[in-house]
Tab-separated table of C-alpha atoms in Angstrom:
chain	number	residue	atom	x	y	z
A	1	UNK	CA	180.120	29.698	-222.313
A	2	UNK	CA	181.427	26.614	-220.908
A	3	UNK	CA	181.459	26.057	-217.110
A	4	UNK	CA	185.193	25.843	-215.454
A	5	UNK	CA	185.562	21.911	-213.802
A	6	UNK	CA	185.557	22.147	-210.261
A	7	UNK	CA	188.952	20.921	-209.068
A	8	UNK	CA	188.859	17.300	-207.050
A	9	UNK	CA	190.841	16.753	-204.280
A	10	UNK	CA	194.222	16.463	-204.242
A	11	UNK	CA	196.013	13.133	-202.563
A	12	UNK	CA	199.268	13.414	-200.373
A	13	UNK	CA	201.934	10.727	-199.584
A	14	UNK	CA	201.943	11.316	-196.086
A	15	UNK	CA	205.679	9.302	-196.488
A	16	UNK	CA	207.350	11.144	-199.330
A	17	UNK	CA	204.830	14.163	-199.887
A	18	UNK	CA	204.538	13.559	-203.563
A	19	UNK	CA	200.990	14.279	-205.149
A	20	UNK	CA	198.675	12.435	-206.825
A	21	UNK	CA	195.281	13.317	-208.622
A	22	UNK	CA	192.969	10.832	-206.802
A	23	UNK	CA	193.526	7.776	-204.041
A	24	UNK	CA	195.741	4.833	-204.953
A	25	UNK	CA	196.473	2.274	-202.555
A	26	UNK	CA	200.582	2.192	-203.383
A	27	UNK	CA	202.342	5.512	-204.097
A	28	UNK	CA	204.233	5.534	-207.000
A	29	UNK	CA	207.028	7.825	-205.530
A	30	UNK	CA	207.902	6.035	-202.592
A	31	UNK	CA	206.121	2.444	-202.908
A	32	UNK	CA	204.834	2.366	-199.699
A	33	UNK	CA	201.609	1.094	-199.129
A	34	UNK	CA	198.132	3.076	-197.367
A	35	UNK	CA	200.248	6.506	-197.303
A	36	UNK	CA	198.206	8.442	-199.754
A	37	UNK	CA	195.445	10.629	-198.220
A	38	UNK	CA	193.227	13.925	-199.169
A	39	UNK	CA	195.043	17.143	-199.033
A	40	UNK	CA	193.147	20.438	-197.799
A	41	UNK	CA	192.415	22.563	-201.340
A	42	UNK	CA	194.868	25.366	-201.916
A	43	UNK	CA	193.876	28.619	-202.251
A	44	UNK	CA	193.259	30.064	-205.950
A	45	UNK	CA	195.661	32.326	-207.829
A	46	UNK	CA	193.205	35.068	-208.153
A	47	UNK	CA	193.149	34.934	-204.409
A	48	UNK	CA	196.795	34.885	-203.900
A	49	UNK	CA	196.872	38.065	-205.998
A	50	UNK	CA	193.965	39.779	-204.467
A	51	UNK	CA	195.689	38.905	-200.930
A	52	UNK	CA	198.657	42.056	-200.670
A	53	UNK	CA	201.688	41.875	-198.632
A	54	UNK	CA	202.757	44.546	-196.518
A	55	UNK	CA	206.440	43.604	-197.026
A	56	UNK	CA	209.355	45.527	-199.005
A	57	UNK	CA	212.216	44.947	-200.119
A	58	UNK	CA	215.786	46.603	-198.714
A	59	UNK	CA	219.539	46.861	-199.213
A	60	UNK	CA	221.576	44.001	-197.327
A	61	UNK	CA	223.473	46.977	-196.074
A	62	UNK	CA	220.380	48.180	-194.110
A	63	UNK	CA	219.397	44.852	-192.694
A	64	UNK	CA	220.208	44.587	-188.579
A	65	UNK	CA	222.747	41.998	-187.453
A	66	UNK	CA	221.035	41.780	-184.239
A	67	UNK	CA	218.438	40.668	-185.348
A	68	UNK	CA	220.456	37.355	-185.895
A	69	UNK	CA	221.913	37.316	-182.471
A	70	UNK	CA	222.981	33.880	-181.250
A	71	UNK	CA	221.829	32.656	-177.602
A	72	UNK	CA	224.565	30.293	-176.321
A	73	UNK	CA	222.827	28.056	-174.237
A	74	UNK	CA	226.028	26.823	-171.862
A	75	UNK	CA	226.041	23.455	-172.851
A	76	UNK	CA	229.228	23.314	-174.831
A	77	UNK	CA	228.589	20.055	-177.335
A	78	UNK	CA	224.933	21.319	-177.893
A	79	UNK	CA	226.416	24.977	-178.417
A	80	UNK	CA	229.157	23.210	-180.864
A	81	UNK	CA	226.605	20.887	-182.841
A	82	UNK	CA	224.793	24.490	-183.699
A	83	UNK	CA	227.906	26.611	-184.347
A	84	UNK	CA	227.584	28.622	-181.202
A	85	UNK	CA	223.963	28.227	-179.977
A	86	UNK	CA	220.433	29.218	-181.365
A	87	UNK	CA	219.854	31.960	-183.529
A	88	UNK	CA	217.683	34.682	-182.641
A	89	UNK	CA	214.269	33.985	-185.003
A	90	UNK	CA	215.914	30.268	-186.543
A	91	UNK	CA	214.057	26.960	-186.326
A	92	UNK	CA	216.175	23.682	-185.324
A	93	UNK	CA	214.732	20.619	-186.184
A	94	UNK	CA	216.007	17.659	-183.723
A	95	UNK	CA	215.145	14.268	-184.203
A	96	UNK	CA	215.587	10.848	-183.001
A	97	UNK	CA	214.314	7.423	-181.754
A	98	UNK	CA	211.954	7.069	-178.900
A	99	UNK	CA	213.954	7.635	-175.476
A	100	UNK	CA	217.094	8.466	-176.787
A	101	UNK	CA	216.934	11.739	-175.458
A	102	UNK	CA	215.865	14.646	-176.804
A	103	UNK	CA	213.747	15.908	-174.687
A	104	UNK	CA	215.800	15.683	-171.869
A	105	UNK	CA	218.484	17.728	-173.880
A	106	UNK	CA	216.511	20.615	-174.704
A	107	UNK	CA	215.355	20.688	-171.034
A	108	UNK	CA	218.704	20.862	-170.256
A	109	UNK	CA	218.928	23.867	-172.663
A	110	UNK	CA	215.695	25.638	-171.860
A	111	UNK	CA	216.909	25.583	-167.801
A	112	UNK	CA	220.693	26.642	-169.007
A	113	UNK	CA	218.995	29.797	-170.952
A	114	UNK	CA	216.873	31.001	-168.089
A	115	UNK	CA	219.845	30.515	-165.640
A	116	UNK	CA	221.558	33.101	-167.743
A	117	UNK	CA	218.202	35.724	-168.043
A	118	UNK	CA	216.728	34.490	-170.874
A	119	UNK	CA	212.810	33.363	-171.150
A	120	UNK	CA	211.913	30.092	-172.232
A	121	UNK	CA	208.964	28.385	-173.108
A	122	UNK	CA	208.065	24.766	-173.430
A	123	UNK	CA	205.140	23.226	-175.013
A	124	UNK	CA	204.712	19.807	-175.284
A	125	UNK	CA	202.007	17.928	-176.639
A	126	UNK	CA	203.071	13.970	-175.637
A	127	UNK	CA	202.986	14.464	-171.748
A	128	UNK	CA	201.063	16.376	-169.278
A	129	UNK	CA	202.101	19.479	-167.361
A	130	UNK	CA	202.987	17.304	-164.328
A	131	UNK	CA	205.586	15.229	-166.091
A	132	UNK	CA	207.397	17.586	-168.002
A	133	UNK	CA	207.415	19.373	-164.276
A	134	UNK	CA	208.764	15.709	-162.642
A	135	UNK	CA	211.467	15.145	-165.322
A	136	UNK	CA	212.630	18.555	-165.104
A	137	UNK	CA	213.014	17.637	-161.140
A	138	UNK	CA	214.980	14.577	-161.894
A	139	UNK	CA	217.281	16.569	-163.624
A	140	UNK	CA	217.924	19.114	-160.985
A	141	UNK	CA	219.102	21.551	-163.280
A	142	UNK	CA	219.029	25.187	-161.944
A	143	UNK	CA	216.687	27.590	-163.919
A	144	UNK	CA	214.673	24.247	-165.186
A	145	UNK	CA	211.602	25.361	-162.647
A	146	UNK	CA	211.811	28.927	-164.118
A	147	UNK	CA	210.628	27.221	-167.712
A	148	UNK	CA	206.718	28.579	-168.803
A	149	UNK	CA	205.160	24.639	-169.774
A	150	UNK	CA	202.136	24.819	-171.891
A	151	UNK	CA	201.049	21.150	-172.367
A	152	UNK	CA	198.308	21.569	-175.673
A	153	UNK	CA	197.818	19.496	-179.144
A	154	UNK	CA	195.955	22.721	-180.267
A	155	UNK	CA	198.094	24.804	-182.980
A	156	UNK	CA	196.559	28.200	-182.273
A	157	UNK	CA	197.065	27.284	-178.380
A	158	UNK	CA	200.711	26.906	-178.914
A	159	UNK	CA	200.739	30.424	-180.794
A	160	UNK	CA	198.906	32.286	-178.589
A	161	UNK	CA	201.200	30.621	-176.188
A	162	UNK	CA	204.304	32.197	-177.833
A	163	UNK	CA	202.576	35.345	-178.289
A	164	UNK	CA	201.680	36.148	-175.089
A	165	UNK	CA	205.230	35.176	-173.570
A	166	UNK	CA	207.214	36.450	-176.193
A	167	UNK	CA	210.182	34.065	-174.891
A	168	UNK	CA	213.519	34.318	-176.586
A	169	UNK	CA	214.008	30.440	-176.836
A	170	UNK	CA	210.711	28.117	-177.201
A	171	UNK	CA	210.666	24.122	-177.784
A	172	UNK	CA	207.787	22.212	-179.253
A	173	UNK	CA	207.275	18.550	-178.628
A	174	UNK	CA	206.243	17.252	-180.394
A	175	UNK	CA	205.548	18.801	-184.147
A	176	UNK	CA	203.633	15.702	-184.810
A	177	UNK	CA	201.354	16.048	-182.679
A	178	UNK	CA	200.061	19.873	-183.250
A	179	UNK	CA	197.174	19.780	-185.196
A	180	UNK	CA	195.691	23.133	-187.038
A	181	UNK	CA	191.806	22.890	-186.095
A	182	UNK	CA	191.160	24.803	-189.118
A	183	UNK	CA	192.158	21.394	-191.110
A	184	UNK	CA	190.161	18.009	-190.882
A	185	UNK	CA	193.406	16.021	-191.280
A	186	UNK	CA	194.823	13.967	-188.532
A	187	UNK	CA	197.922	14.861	-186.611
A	188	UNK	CA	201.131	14.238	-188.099
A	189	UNK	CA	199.727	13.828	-191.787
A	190	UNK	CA	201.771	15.116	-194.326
A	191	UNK	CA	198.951	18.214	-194.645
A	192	UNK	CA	199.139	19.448	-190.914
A	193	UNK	CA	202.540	18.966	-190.737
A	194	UNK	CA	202.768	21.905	-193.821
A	195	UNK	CA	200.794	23.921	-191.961
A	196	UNK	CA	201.805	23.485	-188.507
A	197	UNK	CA	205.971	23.978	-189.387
A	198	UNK	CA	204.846	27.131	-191.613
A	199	UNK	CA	202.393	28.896	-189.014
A	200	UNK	CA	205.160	27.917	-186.293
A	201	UNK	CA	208.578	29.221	-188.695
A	202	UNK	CA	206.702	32.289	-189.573
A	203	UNK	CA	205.594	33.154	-186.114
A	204	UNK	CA	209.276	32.932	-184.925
A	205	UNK	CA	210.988	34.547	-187.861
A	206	UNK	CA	208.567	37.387	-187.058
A	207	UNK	CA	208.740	37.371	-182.847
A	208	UNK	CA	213.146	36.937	-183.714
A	209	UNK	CA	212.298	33.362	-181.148
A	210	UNK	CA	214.736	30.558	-181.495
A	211	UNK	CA	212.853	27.734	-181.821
A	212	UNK	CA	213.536	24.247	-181.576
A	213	UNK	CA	211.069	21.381	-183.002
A	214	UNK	CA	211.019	18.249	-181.891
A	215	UNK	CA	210.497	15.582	-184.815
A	216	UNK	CA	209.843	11.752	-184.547
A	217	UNK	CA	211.828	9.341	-186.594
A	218	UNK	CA	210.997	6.468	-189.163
A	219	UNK	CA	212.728	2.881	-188.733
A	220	UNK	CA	214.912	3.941	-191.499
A	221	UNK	CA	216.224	6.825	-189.035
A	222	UNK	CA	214.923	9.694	-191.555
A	223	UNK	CA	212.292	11.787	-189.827
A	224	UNK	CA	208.950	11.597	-190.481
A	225	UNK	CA	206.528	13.359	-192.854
A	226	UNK	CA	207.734	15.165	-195.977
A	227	UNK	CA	211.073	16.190	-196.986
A	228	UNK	CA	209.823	19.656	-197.076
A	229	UNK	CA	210.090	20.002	-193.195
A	230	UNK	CA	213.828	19.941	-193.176
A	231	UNK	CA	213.942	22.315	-196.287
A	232	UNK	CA	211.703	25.118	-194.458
A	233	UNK	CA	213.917	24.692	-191.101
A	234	UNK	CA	217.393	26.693	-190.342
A	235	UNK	CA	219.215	23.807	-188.891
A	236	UNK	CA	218.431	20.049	-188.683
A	237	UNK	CA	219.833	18.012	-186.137
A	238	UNK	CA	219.793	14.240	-185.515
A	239	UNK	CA	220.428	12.647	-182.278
A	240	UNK	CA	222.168	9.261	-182.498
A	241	UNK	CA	223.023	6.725	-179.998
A	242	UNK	CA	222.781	2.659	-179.200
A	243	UNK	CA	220.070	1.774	-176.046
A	244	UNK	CA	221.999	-0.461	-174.815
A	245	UNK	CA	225.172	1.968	-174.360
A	246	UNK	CA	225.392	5.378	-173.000
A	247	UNK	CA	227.327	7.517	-175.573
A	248	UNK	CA	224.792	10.127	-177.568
A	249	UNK	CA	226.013	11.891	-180.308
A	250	UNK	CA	224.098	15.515	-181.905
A	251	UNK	CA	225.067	15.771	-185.346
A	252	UNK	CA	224.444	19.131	-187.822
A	253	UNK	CA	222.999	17.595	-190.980
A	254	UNK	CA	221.952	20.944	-192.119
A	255	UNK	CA	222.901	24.306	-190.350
A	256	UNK	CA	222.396	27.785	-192.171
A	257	UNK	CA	223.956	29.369	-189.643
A	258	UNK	CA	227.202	27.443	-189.139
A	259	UNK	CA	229.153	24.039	-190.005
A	260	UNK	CA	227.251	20.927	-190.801
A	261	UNK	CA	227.973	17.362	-189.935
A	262	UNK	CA	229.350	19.200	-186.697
A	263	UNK	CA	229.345	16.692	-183.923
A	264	UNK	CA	228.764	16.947	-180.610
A	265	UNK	CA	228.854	14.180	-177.762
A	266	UNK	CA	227.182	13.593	-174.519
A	267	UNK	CA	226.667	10.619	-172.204
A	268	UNK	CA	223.217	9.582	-170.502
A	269	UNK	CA	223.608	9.266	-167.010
A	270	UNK	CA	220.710	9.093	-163.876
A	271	UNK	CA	220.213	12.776	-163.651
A	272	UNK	CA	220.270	14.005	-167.668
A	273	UNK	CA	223.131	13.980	-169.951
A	274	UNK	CA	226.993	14.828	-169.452
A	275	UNK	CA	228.763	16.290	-171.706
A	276	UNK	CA	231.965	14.640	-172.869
A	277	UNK	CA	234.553	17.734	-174.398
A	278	UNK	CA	236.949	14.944	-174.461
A	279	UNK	CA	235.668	11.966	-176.493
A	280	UNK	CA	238.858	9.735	-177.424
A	281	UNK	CA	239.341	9.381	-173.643
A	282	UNK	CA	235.951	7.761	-172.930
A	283	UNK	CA	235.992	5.792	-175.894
A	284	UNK	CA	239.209	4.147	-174.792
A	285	UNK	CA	238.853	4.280	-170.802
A	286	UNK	CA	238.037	-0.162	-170.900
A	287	UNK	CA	240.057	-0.969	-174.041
A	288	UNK	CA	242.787	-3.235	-172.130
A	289	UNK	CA	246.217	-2.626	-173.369
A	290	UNK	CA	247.932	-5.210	-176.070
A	291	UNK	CA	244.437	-6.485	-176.940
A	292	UNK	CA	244.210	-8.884	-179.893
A	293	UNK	CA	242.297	-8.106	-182.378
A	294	UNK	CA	241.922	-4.304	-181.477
A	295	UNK	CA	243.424	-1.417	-182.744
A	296	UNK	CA	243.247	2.692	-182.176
A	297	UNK	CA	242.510	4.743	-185.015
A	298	UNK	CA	242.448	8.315	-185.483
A	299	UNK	CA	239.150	9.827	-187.152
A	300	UNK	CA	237.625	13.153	-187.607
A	301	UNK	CA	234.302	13.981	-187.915
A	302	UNK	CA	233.550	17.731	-189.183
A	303	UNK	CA	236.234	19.736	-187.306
A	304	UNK	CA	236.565	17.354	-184.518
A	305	UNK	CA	239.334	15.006	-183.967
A	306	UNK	CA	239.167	11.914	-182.003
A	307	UNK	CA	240.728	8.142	-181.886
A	308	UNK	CA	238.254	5.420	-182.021
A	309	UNK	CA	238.842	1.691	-180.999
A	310	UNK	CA	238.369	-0.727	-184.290
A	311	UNK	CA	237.601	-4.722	-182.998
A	312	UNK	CA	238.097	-7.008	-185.292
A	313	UNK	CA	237.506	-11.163	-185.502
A	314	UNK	CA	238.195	-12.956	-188.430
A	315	UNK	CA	236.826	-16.853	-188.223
A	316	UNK	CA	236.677	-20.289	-190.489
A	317	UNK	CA	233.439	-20.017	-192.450
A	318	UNK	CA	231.416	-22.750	-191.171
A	319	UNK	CA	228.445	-22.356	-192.833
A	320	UNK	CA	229.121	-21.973	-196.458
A	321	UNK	CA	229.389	-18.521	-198.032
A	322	UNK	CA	231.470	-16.258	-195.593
A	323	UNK	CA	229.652	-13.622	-193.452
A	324	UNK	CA	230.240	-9.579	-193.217
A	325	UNK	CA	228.767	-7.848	-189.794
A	326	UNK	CA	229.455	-4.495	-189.324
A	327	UNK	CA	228.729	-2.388	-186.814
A	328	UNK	CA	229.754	1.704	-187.403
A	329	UNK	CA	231.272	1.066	-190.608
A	330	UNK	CA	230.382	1.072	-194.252
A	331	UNK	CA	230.012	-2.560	-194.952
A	332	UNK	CA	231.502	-1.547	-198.825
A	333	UNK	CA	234.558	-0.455	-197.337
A	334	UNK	CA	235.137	-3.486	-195.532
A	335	UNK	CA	234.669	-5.465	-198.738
A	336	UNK	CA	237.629	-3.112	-200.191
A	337	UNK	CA	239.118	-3.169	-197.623
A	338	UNK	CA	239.361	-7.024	-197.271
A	339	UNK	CA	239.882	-7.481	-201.056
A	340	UNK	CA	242.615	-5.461	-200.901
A	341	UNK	CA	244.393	-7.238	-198.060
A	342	UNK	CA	243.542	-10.117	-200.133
A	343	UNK	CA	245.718	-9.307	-203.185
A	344	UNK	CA	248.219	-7.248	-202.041
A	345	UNK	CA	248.781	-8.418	-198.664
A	346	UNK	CA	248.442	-12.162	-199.787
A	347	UNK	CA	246.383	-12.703	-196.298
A	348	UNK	CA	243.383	-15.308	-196.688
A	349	UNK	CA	240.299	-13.265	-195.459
A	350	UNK	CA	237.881	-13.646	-198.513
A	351	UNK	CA	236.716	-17.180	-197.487
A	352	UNK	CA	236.611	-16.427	-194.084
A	353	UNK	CA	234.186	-14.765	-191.224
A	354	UNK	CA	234.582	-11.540	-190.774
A	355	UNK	CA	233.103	-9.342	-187.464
């Protein structure tokens, strides 16, 4: 009888998660270069089966609704982004660029939650104890000193962390940078990041904790590791902002529990982040009045409406073919929208500069 082949290793794009049978330099998914690495073996099917649940199935008529209880967390554009505020037992995936703010937000939340009675826990894995502790004196938010810190890089330290506090909201900062000893993968690799997200969403469906991960971003803005993270999460949420201006913006791209593409809007400041419940004021507080070349427009994004200055400069093209810069605009609508003023408004714009 002929001997069953030992299966080889499987390879992981740690950029797009797709799999291949053994190491190649370039994924053919993606394209990106070095992003293919080994991949922990999966268990076998014979295992799987041997390996019981103790789970059954029920009527939808018997299931709790408390067990889906929300947790408003008092800050209303955070509370708006996510339809209310955390869920009881769902898992909110926030990311953004470096320093835009995230942290600082969920701080914000954590010391709003225990204000109001409820336990918090934060675990962060980029910054000591101490820091978290200074930042969260900076902001001089009440209930921030009442927040349990764990500062670890150690998966099972995190959940005996959660298990032993049993808080009703908990924040991990980074997912990234968990690792699962029982793996011999580095941080953030598309392989720990499986495990880590699954061992951490399982734990909190099962405890009913709301928790909130904290994800890094790629240049492109997407955040990094597989696509499958934002699949196994509740709610995904993507901060967005310029460095060199104030104005943040938390947008829903995913929300199981509410609205998405909900918006909500905040402004950094020296001690944390404002909210800002009225937006078309503070985007037109220095727009001086009878301004050439500027205009008010109304907009809506999700349920929220708001006006919006629009500059525009339209210039000789000095240097040959004309130029297009945009800045929070598709730059194919301002081709339409400059070929129509072209044709039916008989105005000369195609040859020209356009910012």
């Amino acid at each position: 009888m002929a001997k069953k082949k030992n299966k080889g290793p499987a390879y992981v794009c740690a950029s797009c998660g797709a799999t291949h049978p053994r190491w190649v330099g370039r994924c053919g998914t993606c394209g990106e270069w070095n992003s293919v690495e080994e991949a922990a073996p999966a268990p076998s099917v014979a295992s799987r089966e041997r390996s019981g649940g103790t789970s059954k199935a029920r009527p939808l008529g018997e299931v709790d609704m408390e067990d889906a209880e929300r947790l408003p967390t008092g800050i209303g554009e955070l509370d708006r982004a996510l339809g209310g505020g955390p869920v009881r037992g769902g898992v909110v995936l926030l990311g953004g660029d470096p320093g835009i703010g995230k942290s600082t937000l969920l701080m914000q939340a954590l010391a709003a939650l225990c204000r109001s009675g409820s336990s918090a826990l934060y675990v962060t894995g980029e910054e000591s104890a101490s820091q978290v502790a200074l930042r969260a004196r900076r902001l001089d938010a009440p209930g921030a000193l009442d927040v349990a810190i764990l500062a670890t890089t150690e998966l099972q330290d995190a959940e005996a962390a959660l298990m032993a506090e049993e808080p009703a909201v908990a924040v991990i900062d980074s997912i990234q940078t968990l690792r699962d000893s029982d793996l011999g993968n580095a941080p953030g690799s598309v392989t720990q990041l499986r495990s880590v997200a699954g061992r951490l969403i399982d734990l909190a469906k099962r405890r009913r904790i709301a928790l909130f991960l904290i994800g890094h971003v790629t240049k492109e803005g997407a955040i990094a590791g597989p696509k499958v993270l934002e699949h196994l999460v509740d709610t995904v949420l993507s901060f967005e902002g310029d460095a060199t201006h104030a104005f943040r913006i938390v947008r829903a791209t995913k929300n199981r529990f509410g609205p998405a593409q909900e918006i909500g809007v905040f402004e950094m400041e020296g001690a944390g982040l404002r909210e800002v419940p009225d937006p078309s004021a503070l985007f037109l507080a220095e727009r001086p009045e009878a301004a050439a070349g500027s205009v008010v427009a109304p907009t809506a994004e999700a349920s929220r409406p708001m006006l919006v200055e629009l500059q525009a400069l339209v210039a000789p093209a000095a240097y040959g073919a004309p130029r297009r810069v945009v800045t929070g605009l598709d730059g194919s609508r301002l081709a339409i929208l400059l070929a129509v003023l072209e044709r039916r408004a008989r105005h000369r714009v195609l040859d020209r500069d356009v910012f």
